[in-house]
XYZ file of C-alpha atoms in Angstrom:
225
model
C -0.002 -0.007 0.020
C 1.616 3.189 -1.158
C -0.173 6.129 0.465
C 0.337 9.709 1.394
C 0.754 13.185 -0.014
C 3.585 12.032 -2.303
C 2.192 8.570 -3.188
C 1.467 9.610 -6.825
C 4.942 11.105 -7.321
C 6.565 7.978 -5.801
C 4.565 5.362 -7.722
C 4.660 7.427 -10.932
C 8.438 6.839 -11.159
C 7.857 3.098 -11.412
C 4.933 2.639 -13.797
C 3.677 3.848 -17.197
C 0.071 3.436 -15.975
C -1.583 6.910 -15.992
C -2.256 7.481 -12.287
C -3.197 11.107 -12.672
C -6.204 12.204 -10.626
C -8.399 12.824 -13.754
C -7.679 9.337 -15.307
C -7.181 7.033 -12.356
C -10.059 7.871 -10.047
C -10.765 6.828 -6.496
C -12.079 3.203 -6.179
C -10.846 2.185 -9.638
C -8.189 -0.328 -10.670
C -5.806 -0.890 -13.598
C -3.245 -3.482 -14.682
C 0.276 -2.639 -15.735
C 3.929 -2.885 -14.915
C 5.333 -1.580 -11.621
C 9.156 -1.645 -11.488
C 8.935 -4.061 -14.424
C 6.572 -6.492 -12.619
C 3.009 -7.244 -13.901
C 0.761 -5.774 -11.298
C -2.779 -4.757 -10.400
C -3.159 -1.258 -8.966
C -6.207 -0.498 -6.779
C -6.837 3.173 -5.825
C -8.304 2.964 -2.351
C -8.264 5.074 0.818
C -8.027 2.932 3.876
C -5.540 5.277 5.514
C -7.287 8.472 4.522
C -4.788 9.711 1.927
C -4.265 9.343 -1.804
C -2.988 5.770 -2.213
C -2.779 2.615 -4.159
C -2.585 -1.082 -3.234
C -0.157 -2.814 -5.563
C -0.776 -6.525 -6.146
C 1.893 -8.680 -7.741
C 3.365 -12.209 -7.553
C 4.795 -12.767 -4.064
C 8.337 -13.649 -5.292
C 8.750 -9.994 -6.395
C 7.986 -8.614 -2.944
C 11.543 -7.636 -2.023
C 12.191 -6.144 -5.448
C 9.027 -3.994 -5.439
C 9.704 -2.919 -1.816
C 13.178 -1.826 -2.586
C 12.082 0.007 -5.727
C 9.353 1.889 -3.813
C 11.699 2.896 -1.045
C 14.277 4.089 -3.517
C 11.615 6.005 -5.570
C 10.323 7.731 -2.429
C 13.587 8.539 -0.840
C 13.509 12.174 -1.949
C 10.082 12.536 -0.320
C 11.269 11.010 2.963
C 9.245 7.871 2.446
C 8.830 5.757 5.568
C 7.444 2.272 6.129
C 4.626 1.873 8.613
C 3.196 -1.164 10.296
C -0.196 -2.472 11.354
C -0.616 -0.296 14.473
C -0.093 2.855 12.444
C -2.509 1.590 9.834
C -5.090 0.912 12.499
C -4.863 4.403 13.896
C -5.213 5.929 10.391
C -8.236 3.738 9.567
C -9.831 4.675 12.890
C -9.394 8.392 12.101
C -11.377 7.657 8.941
C -14.003 5.797 11.007
C -13.480 2.549 9.057
C -14.587 -0.476 10.957
C -12.630 -3.727 11.194
C -14.925 -6.772 10.970
C -14.690 -8.817 14.211
C -12.851 -5.952 15.991
C -15.822 -3.514 15.789
C -18.516 -6.054 14.949
C -19.505 -9.575 16.020
C -21.363 -12.513 14.520
C -24.817 -10.955 14.788
C -23.966 -7.433 13.587
C -25.942 -6.275 10.568
C -25.090 -3.500 8.111
C -28.054 -1.449 9.435
C -26.509 -1.280 12.902
C -22.937 -0.854 11.529
C -23.797 2.228 9.518
C -23.151 0.302 6.283
C -26.558 0.153 4.632
C -24.935 1.760 1.585
C -23.290 -1.557 0.910
C -26.573 -3.559 0.752
C -28.895 -3.595 -2.249
C -32.260 -4.582 -0.788
C -33.933 -4.512 -4.240
C -32.240 -7.843 -5.106
C -34.638 -10.839 -5.112
C -32.836 -12.633 -2.369
C -29.454 -12.982 -0.628
C -28.137 -14.494 2.588
C -29.302 -12.412 5.508
C -31.914 -10.386 3.556
C -34.720 -11.451 5.839
C -32.910 -10.396 9.111
C -31.831 -7.124 7.607
C -35.386 -6.325 6.456
C -36.785 -7.215 9.889
C -34.301 -4.860 11.614
C -35.088 -2.056 9.129
C -38.844 -2.513 9.821
C -38.593 -2.528 13.618
C -35.658 -0.228 13.801
C -32.232 -1.043 15.209
C -31.768 -1.172 18.990
C -28.053 -0.341 18.929
C -25.713 1.358 16.532
C -21.984 1.776 16.116
C -20.848 5.428 16.388
C -17.700 7.514 16.553
C -16.744 9.385 19.578
C -14.237 12.146 20.486
C -12.934 12.411 24.030
C -13.260 15.742 25.772
C -9.906 15.488 27.566
C -6.548 13.862 26.983
C -7.598 10.415 28.199
C -7.938 7.438 25.809
C -10.191 4.540 26.838
C -9.103 0.930 26.333
C -10.820 -1.244 23.794
C -13.781 -2.828 25.498
C -14.289 -0.005 27.994
C -17.873 0.324 29.167
C -20.122 3.231 28.204
C -22.267 4.009 31.248
C -25.393 5.802 32.250
C -26.586 6.156 35.848
C -23.621 3.955 36.919
C -24.730 1.029 34.712
C -23.099 -0.100 31.414
C -25.178 0.580 28.338
C -22.600 0.014 25.590
C -18.929 -0.585 24.917
C -15.897 0.839 23.104
C -14.715 -1.425 20.219
C -11.610 0.563 19.130
C -9.843 3.637 20.435
C -6.576 5.356 19.965
C -4.990 8.787 20.367
C -5.485 10.883 17.229
C -2.471 13.102 16.476
C -4.526 15.079 13.987
C -7.123 16.015 16.641
C -4.753 15.806 19.658
C -7.562 13.839 21.413
C -8.648 10.291 21.960
C -11.065 8.996 19.282
C -12.826 5.720 18.856
C -15.799 3.629 17.781
C -18.503 2.300 20.163
C -21.722 0.468 20.310
C -24.424 2.502 22.015
C -28.272 2.243 22.348
C -30.131 3.902 19.481
C -31.445 6.543 21.875
C -27.956 8.079 22.411
C -26.743 7.435 18.840
C -27.134 11.157 17.973
C -24.635 13.610 16.504
C -23.228 15.789 19.263
C -24.660 13.569 22.121
C -22.490 13.398 25.201
C -21.735 9.861 26.515
C -19.735 8.716 29.488
C -16.995 6.180 29.060
C -15.507 4.343 32.134
C -11.753 4.990 32.305
C -10.058 3.777 35.533
C -13.471 3.500 37.141
C -14.239 7.122 36.357
C -17.069 8.152 33.904
C -15.307 10.383 31.413
C -17.174 12.503 28.828
C -16.990 11.999 25.083
C -19.068 13.348 22.152
C -20.816 11.176 19.536
C -20.087 11.850 15.899
C -21.101 10.151 12.607
C -18.364 11.903 10.605
C -14.847 10.635 10.072
C -12.344 12.332 12.403
C -9.848 13.083 9.697
C -10.761 14.828 6.385
C -14.483 14.158 6.859
C -15.348 15.136 3.319
C -12.856 12.704 1.815
C -11.167 15.289 -0.341
C -7.676 13.999 0.247
C -8.679 10.473 -0.958
C -9.706 11.922 -4.288
C -6.787 14.257 -4.926
């Protein structure tokens, strides 16, 4: 995954595929050579910046890696690992299935109805999704921003009147906001933009504010540059 403000300049040194913004648009793919290796390029935005996943035969992994690091040297390219990726995806409010969901989560509750086409004749789970839409969901996953410098642990309880009513699924410190951010399951009654919730941190109820927007670049402009 080559991502960041200089991803296009870096990758452009290694391929003749036209990766300009006008031609290679967000959520598109193309096939071509990268550092001489037949590859498939996917323009995605998991980390919130302009970027491409580059897929190629595994035996060329070291060759592609070295070529990318060399091409990006003038831009101070730097490798990052899974923890950095998880913080970046969280700032975009992207869920990780099984981390932020469980075996009975539906797209309605996970704020992912856009991914389901209910006008299809049938598909696995259509009946349960339709039933939840008709009765209305009881819980929903939301984003939250802490109101102080504390960051709750994954799994921390969301409380009301001293009793748990929900839970944090993912939380990290956001350097772009200089605050703790995260995702949480809450009752539908408090799943409202701007709603204050209390998260138990070291046995103390600590305030946070619910949001449905991504924490970083909420309009997604940087993904499409």
